[in-house]
mmCIF file of C-alpha atoms and ligand atoms in Angstrom:
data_model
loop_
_atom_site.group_PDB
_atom_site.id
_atom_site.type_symbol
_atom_site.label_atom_id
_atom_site.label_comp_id
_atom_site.label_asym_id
_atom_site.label_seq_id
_atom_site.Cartn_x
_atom_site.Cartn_y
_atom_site.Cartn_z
ATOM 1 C CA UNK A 1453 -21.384 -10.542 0.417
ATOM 2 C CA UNK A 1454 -20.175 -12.555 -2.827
ATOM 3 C CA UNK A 1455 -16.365 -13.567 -2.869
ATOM 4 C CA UNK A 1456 -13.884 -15.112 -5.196
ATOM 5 C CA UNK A 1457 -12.476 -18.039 -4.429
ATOM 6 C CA UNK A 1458 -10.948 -19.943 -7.162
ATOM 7 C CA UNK A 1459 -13.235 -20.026 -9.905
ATOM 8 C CA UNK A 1460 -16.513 -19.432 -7.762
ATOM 9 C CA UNK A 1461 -19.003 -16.689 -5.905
ATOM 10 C CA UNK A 1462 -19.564 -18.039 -2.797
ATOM 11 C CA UNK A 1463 -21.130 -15.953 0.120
ATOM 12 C CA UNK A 1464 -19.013 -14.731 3.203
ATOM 13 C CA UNK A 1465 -19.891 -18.165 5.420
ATOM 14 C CA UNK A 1466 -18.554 -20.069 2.592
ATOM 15 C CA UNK A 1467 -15.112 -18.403 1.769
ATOM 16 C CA UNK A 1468 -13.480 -20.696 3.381
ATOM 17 C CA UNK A 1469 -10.033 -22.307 2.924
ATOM 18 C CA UNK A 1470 -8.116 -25.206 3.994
ATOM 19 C CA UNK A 1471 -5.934 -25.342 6.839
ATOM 20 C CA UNK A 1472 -3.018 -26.991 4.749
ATOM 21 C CA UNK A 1473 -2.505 -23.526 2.030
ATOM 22 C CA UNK A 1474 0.843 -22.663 2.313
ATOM 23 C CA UNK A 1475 -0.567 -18.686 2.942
ATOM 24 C CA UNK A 1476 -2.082 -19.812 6.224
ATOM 25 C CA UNK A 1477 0.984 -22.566 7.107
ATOM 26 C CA UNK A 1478 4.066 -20.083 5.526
ATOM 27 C CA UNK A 1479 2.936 -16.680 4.794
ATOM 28 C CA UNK A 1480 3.644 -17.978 1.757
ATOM 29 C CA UNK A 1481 1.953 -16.014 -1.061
ATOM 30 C CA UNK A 1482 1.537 -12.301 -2.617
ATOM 31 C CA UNK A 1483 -1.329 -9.634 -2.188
ATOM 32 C CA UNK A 1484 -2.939 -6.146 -3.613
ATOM 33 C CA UNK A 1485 -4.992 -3.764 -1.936
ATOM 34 C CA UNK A 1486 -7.343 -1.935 -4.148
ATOM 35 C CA UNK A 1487 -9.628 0.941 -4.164
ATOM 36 C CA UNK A 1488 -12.752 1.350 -6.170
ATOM 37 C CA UNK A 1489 -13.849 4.956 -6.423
ATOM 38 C CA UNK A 1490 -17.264 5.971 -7.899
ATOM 39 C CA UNK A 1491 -17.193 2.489 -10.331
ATOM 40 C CA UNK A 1492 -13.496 2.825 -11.653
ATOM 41 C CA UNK A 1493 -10.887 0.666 -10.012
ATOM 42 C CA UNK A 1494 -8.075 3.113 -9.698
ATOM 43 C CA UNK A 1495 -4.920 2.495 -11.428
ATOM 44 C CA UNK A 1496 -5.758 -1.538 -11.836
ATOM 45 C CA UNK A 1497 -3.357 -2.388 -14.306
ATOM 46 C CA UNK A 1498 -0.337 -1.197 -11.934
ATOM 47 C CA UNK A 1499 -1.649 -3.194 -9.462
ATOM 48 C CA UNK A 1500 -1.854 -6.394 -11.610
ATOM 49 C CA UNK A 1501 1.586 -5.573 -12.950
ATOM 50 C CA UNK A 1502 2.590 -5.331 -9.309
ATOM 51 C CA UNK A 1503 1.037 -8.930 -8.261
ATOM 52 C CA UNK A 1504 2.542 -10.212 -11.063
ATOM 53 C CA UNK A 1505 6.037 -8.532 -10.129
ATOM 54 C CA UNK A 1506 5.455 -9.970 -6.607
ATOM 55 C CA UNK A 1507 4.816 -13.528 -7.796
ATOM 56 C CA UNK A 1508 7.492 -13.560 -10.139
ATOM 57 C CA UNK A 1509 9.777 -13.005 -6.934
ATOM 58 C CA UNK A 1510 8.336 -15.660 -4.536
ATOM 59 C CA UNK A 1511 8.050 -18.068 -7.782
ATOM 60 C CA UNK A 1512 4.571 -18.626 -8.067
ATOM 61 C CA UNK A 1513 3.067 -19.110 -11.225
ATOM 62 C CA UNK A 1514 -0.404 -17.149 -11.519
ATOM 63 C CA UNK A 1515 -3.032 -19.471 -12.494
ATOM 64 C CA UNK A 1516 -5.105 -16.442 -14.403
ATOM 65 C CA UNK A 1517 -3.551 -14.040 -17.046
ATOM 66 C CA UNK A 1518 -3.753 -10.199 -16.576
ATOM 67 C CA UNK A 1519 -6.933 -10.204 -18.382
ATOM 68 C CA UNK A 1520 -8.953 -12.601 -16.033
ATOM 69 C CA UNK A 1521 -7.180 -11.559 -13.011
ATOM 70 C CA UNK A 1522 -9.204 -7.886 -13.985
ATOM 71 C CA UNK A 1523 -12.660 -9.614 -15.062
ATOM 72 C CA UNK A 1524 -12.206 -11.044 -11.955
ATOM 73 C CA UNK A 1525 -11.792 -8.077 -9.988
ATOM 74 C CA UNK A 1526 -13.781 -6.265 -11.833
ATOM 75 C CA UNK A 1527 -17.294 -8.842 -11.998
ATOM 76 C CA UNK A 1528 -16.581 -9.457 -7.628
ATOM 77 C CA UNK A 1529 -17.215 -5.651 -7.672
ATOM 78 C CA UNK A 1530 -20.409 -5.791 -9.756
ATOM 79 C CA UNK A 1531 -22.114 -8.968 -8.008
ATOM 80 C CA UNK A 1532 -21.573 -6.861 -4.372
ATOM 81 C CA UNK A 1533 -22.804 -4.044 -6.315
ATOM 82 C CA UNK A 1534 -20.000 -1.840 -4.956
ATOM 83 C CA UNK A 1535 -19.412 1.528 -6.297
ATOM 84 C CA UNK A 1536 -16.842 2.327 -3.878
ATOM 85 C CA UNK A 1537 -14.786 0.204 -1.827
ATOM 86 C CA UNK A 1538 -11.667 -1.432 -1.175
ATOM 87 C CA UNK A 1539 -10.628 -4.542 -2.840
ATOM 88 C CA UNK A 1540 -8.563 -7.323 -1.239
ATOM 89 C CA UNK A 1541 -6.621 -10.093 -4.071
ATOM 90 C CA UNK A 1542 -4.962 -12.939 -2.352
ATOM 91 C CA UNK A 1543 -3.224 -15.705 -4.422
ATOM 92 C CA UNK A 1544 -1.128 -18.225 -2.219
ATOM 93 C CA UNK A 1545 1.143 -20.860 -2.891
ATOM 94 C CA UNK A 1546 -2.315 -23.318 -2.565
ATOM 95 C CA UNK A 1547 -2.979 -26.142 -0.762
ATOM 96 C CA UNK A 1548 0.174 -28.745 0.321
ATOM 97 C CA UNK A 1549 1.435 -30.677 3.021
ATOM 98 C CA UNK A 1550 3.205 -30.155 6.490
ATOM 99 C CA UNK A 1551 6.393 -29.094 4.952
ATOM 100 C CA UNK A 1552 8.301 -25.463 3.827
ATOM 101 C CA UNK A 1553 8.728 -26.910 0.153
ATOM 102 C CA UNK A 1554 5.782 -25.850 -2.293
ATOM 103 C CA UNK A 1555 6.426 -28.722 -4.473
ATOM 104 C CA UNK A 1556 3.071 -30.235 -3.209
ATOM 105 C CA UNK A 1557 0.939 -26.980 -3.993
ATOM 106 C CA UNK A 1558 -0.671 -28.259 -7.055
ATOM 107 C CA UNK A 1559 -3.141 -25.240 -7.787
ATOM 108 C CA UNK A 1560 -2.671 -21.816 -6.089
ATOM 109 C CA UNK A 1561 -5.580 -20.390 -4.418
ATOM 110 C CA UNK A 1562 -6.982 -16.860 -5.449
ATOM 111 C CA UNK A 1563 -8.890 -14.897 -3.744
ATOM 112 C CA UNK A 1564 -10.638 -11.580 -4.134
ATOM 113 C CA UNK A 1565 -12.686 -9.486 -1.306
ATOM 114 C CA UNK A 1566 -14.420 -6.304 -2.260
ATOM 115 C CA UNK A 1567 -16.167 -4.442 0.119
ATOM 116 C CA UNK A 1568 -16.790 -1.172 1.505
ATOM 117 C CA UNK A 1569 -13.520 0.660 3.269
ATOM 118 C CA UNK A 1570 -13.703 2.683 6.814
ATOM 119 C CA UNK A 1571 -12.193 5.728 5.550
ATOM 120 C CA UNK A 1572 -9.711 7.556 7.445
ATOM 121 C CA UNK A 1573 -11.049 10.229 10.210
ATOM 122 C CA UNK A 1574 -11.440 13.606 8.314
ATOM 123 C CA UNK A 1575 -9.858 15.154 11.480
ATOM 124 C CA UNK A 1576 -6.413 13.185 9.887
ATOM 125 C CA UNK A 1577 -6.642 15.289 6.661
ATOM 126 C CA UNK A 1578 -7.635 18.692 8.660
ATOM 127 C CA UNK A 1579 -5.141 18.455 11.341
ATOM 128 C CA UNK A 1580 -2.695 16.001 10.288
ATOM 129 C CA UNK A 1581 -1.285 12.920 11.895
ATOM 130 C CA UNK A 1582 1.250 12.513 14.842
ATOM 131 C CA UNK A 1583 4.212 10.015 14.219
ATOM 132 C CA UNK A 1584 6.456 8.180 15.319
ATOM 133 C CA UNK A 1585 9.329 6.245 14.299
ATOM 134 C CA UNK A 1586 9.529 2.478 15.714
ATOM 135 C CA UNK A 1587 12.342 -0.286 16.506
ATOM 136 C CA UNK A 1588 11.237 -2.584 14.446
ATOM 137 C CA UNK A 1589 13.019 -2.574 11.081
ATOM 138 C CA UNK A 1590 12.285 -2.628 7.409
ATOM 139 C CA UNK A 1591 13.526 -6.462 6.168
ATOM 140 C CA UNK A 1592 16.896 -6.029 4.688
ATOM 141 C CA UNK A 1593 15.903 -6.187 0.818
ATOM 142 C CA UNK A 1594 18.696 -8.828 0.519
ATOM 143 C CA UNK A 1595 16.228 -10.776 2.405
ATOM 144 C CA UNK A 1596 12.531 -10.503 1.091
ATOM 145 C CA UNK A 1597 12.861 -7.562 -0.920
ATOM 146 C CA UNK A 1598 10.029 -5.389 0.409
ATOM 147 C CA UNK A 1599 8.985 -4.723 -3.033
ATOM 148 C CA UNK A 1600 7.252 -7.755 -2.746
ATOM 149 C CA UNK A 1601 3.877 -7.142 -1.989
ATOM 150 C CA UNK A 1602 3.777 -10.664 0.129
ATOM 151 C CA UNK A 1603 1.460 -12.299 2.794
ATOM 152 C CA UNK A 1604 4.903 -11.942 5.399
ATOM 153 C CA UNK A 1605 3.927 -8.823 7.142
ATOM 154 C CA UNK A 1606 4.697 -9.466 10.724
ATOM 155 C CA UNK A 1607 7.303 -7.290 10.622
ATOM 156 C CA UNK A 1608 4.698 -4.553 9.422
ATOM 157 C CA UNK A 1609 2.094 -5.698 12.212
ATOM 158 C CA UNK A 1610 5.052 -5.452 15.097
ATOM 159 C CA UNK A 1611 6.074 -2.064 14.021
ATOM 160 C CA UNK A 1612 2.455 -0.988 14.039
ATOM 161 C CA UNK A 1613 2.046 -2.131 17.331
ATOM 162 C CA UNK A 1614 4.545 0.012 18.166
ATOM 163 C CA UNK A 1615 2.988 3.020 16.675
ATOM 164 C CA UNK A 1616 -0.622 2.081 19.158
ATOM 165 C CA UNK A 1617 1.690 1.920 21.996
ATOM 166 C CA UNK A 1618 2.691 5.857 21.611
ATOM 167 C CA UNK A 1619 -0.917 6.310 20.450
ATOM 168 C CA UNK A 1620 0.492 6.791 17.206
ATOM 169 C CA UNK A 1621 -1.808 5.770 13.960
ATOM 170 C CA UNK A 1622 1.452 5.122 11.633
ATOM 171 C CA UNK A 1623 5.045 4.747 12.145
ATOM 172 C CA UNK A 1624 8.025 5.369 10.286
ATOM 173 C CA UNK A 1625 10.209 2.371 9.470
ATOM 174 C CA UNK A 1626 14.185 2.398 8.873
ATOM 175 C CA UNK A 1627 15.984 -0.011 7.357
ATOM 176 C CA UNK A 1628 19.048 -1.991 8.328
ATOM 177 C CA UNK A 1629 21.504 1.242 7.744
ATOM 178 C CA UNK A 1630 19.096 3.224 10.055
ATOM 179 C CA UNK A 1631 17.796 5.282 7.077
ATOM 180 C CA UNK A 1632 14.354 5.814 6.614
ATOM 181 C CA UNK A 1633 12.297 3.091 4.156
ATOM 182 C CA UNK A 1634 8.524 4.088 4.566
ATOM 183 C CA UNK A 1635 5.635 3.621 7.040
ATOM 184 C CA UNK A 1636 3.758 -0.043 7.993
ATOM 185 C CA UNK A 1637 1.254 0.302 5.190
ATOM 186 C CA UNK A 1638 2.235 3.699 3.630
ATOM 187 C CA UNK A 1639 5.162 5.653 1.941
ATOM 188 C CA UNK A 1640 6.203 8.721 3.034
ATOM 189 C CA UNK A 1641 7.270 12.079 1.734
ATOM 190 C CA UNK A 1642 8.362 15.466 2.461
ATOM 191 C CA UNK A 1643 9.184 18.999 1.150
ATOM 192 C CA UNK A 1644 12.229 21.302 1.920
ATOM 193 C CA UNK A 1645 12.995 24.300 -0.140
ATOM 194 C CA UNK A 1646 10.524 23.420 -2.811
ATOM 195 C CA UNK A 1647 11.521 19.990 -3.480
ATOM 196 C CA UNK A 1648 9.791 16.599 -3.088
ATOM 197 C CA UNK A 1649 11.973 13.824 -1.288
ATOM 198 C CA UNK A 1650 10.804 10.262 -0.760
ATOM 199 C CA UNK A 1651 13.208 7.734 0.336
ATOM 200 C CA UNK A 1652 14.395 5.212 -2.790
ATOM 201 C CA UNK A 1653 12.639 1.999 -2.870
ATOM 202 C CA UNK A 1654 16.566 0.777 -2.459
ATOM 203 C CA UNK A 1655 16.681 2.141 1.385
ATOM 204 C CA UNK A 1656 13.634 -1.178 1.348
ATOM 205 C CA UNK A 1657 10.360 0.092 0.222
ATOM 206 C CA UNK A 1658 7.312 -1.109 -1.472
ATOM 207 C CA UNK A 1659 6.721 0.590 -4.798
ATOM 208 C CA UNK A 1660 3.311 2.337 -3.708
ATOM 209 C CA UNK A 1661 1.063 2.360 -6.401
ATOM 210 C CA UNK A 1662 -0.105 6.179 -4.578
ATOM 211 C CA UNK A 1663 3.625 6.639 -4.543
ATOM 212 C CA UNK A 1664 3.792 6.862 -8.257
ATOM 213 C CA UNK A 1665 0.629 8.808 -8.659
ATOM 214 C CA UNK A 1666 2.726 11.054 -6.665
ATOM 215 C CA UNK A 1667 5.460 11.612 -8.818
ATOM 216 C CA UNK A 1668 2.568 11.855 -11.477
ATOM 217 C CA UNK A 1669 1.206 14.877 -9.231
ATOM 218 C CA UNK A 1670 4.514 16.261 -8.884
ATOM 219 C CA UNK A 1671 5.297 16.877 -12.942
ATOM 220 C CA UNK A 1672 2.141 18.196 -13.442
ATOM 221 C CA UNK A 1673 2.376 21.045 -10.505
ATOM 222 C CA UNK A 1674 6.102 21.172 -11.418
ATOM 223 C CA UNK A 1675 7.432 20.487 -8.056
ATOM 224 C CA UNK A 1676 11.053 18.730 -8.298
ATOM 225 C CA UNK A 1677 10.802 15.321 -7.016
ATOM 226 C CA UNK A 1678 14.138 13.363 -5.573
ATOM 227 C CA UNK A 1679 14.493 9.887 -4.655
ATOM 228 C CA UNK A 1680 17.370 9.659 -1.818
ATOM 229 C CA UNK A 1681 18.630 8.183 1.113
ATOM 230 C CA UNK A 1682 17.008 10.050 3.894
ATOM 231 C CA UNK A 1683 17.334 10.116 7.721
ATOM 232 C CA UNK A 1684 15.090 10.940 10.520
ATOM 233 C CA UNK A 1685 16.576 13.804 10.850
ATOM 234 C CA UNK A 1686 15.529 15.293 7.500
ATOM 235 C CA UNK A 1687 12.211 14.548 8.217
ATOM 236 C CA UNK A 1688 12.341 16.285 11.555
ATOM 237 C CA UNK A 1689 13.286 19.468 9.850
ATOM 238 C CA UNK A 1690 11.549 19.383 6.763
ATOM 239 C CA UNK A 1691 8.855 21.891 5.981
ATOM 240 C CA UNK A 1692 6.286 19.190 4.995
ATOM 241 C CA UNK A 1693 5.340 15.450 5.362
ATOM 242 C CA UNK A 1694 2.507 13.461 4.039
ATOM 243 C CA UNK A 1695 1.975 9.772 3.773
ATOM 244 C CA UNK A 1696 0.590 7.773 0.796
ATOM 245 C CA UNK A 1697 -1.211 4.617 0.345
ATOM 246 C CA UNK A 1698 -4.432 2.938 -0.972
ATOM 247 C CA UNK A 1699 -5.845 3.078 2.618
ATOM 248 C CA UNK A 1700 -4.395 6.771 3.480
ATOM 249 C CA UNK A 1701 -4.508 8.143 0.079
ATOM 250 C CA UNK A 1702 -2.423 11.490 0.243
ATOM 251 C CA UNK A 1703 -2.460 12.779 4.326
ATOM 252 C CA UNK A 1704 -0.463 15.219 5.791
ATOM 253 C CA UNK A 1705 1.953 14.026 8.658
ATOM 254 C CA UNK A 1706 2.436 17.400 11.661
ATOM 255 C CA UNK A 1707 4.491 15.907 14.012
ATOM 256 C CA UNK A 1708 7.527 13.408 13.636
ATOM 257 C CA UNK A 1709 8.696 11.745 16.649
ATOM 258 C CA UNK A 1710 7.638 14.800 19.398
ATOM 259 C CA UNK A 1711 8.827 17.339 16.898
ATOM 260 C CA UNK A 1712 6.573 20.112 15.113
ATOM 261 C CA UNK A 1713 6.902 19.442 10.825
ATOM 262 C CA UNK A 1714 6.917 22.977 9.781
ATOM 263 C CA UNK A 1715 4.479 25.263 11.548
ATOM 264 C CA UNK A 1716 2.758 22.236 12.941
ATOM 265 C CA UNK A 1717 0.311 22.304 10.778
ATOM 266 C CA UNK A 1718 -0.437 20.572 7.506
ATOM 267 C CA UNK A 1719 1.122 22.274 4.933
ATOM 268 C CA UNK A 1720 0.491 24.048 1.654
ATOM 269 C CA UNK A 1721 2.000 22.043 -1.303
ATOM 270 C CA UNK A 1722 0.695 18.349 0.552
ATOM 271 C CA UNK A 1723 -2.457 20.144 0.592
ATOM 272 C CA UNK A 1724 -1.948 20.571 -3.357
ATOM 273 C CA UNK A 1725 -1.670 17.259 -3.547
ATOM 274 C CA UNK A 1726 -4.355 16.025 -1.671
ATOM 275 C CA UNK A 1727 -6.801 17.730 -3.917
ATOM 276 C CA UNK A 1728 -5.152 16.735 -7.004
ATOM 277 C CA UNK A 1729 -5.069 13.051 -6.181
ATOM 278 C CA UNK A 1730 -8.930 13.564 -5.260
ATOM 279 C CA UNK A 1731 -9.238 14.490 -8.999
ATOM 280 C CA UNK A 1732 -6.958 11.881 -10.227
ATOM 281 C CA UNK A 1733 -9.291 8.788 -8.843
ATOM 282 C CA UNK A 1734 -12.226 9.464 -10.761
ATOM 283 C CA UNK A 1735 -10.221 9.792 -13.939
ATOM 284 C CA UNK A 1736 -7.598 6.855 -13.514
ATOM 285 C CA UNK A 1737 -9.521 3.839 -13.169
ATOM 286 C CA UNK A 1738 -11.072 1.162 -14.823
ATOM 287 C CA UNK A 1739 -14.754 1.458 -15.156
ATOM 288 C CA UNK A 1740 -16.373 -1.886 -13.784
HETATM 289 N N1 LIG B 2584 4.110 0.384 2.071
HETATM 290 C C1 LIG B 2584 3.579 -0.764 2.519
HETATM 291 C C2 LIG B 2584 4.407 -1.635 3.374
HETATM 292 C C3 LIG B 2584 2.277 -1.125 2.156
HETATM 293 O O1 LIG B 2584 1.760 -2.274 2.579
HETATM 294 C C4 LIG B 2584 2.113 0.946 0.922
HETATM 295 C C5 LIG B 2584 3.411 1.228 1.289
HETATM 296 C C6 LIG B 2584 1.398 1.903 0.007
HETATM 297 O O2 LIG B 2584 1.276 1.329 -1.280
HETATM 298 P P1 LIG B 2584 0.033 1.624 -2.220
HETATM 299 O O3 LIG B 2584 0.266 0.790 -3.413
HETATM 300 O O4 LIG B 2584 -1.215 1.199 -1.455
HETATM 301 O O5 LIG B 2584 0.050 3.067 -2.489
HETATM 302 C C7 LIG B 2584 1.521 -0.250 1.352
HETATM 303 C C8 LIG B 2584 0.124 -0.588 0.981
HETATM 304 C C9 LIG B 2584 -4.234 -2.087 5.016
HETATM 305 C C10 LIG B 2584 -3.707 -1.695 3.698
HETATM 306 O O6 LIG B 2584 -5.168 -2.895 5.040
HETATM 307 C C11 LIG B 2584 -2.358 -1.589 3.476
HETATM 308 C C12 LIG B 2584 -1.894 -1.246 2.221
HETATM 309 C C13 LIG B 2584 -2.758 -1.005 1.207
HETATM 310 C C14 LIG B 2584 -4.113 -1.107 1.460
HETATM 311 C C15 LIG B 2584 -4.598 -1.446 2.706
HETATM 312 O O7 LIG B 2584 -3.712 -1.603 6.022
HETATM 313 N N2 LIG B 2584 -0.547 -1.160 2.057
#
């Protein structure tokens, strides 16, 4: 396996990095996570825009412009000769010394992994997942602002931890005010009375890049889509739930904290959805 690593190809034993970068020492540093579909990078440009959003935040200055940040994507693809897969860009604050302050970082370090992605169980899609919601909270935006797609995701790993212990495979998050903000690597959704809700990214959510192709879904099956403050309680009595990511894509959620979604079983309109987004990958991407 061939990965990036600032400026060169080098193979799997030699992607290696040193123990003074300020994303192994801090977190400090921003992230994508990428899926390739039958040689198009879906949606890549949102992505970039995303890492570039993210950087802007943590003030890090990306050492390659939106152009070579996709050549670069795009030519780690080709030299694993990938059709589909998952992609993993990494650029951290770089190499510095014992110390919070970045000022030392002269160069950040990029990175880019692309290889092939353990899909979810089909048994997830069929009979839907079983969640629950965790203690662990959401950061309070006014800290990180979980928009920022950033190398800090202990909070993420703690709550999923959570999830395993009640043999869960995702959990809900909530934020500070107790209302809900998404899942540890997902947004979520859900349907009452023929309308779409998802929580606003202001209750301390990442922008999903699945999210949007979502809402995308949504106008074209003309289902009404509403960003809101939601509680655990309107999930618990909604007639539908699914989950998006880049991992998950679009998969139904059955069972919310020991209570039945619906009729228990994945419903009609996520199923909609599902299919649609299955369409939408081989038509929104980039072709490598
Ligand atoms: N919320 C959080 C906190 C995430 O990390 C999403 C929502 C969904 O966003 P996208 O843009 O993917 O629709 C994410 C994305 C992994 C993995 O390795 C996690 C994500 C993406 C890809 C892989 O678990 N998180």
């Amino acid at each position: 396996m061939k990965i990036y690593l600032d400026g060169q190809y080098v193979e799997k034993a030699d992607a290696k990095i040193s123990v003074f970068d300020h994303g192994l020492l801090y977190g400090d540093g921003v992230f994508e996570g990428i899926r390739l579909y039958d040689g198009c990078v879906f949606r890549l440009e949102e992505h970039l825009e995303r890492l570039e959003f993210s950087a802007k935040a943590i003030l890090l200055k990306l050492p390659l412009s939106r152009r070579e940040m996709a050549d670069v994507v795009c030519e780690t693809c080709r030299r694993n000769g990938l059709t589909d897969g998952y992609i993993r860009l990494i650029v951290t604050r770089g190499v510095g010394n014992l110390g919070l302050s970045p000022v030392g970082c002269e160069r950040p370090t990029v990175i880019v992994i692309a290889d092939t992605i353990a899909l979810y169980p089909a048994e997830y899609y069929e009979k839907g997942l079983d969640i629950v919601t965790v203690p662990t909270r959401r950061i309070n935006p006014a800290a990180i602002n979980p928009a920022v797609k950033s190398l800090n995701y202990l909070n993420n790993v703690l709550a999923r931890i959570e999830a395993s212990q009640h043999g869960a495979p995702e959990a809900i998050m909530l934020n500070d005010q107790g209302f809900v903000a998404e899942c540890t690597g997902d947004n979520i959704f859900m349907l009452r009375k023929g309308r779409l809700y998802t929580p606003d990214t202001s209750c301390g959510a990442l922008k999903g890049i699945t999210r949007d192709a979502v809402f995308d879904i949504a106008r074209e099956l003309e289902v009404p889509l509403v960003e809101a403050n939601l509680t655990r309680y309107d999930f618990w009595t909604a007639e539908e739930c699914f989950l998006t990511g880049t991992a998950a894509e679009v998969v139904p959620v059955v069972r919310i904290d020991g209570r039945e979604v619906g009729d228990g079983r994945p419903g009609e309109v996520t199923q909609r959805f599902i299919d649609n987004f299955r369409v939408r990958v081989r038509r929104e991407g980039v072709h490598l």
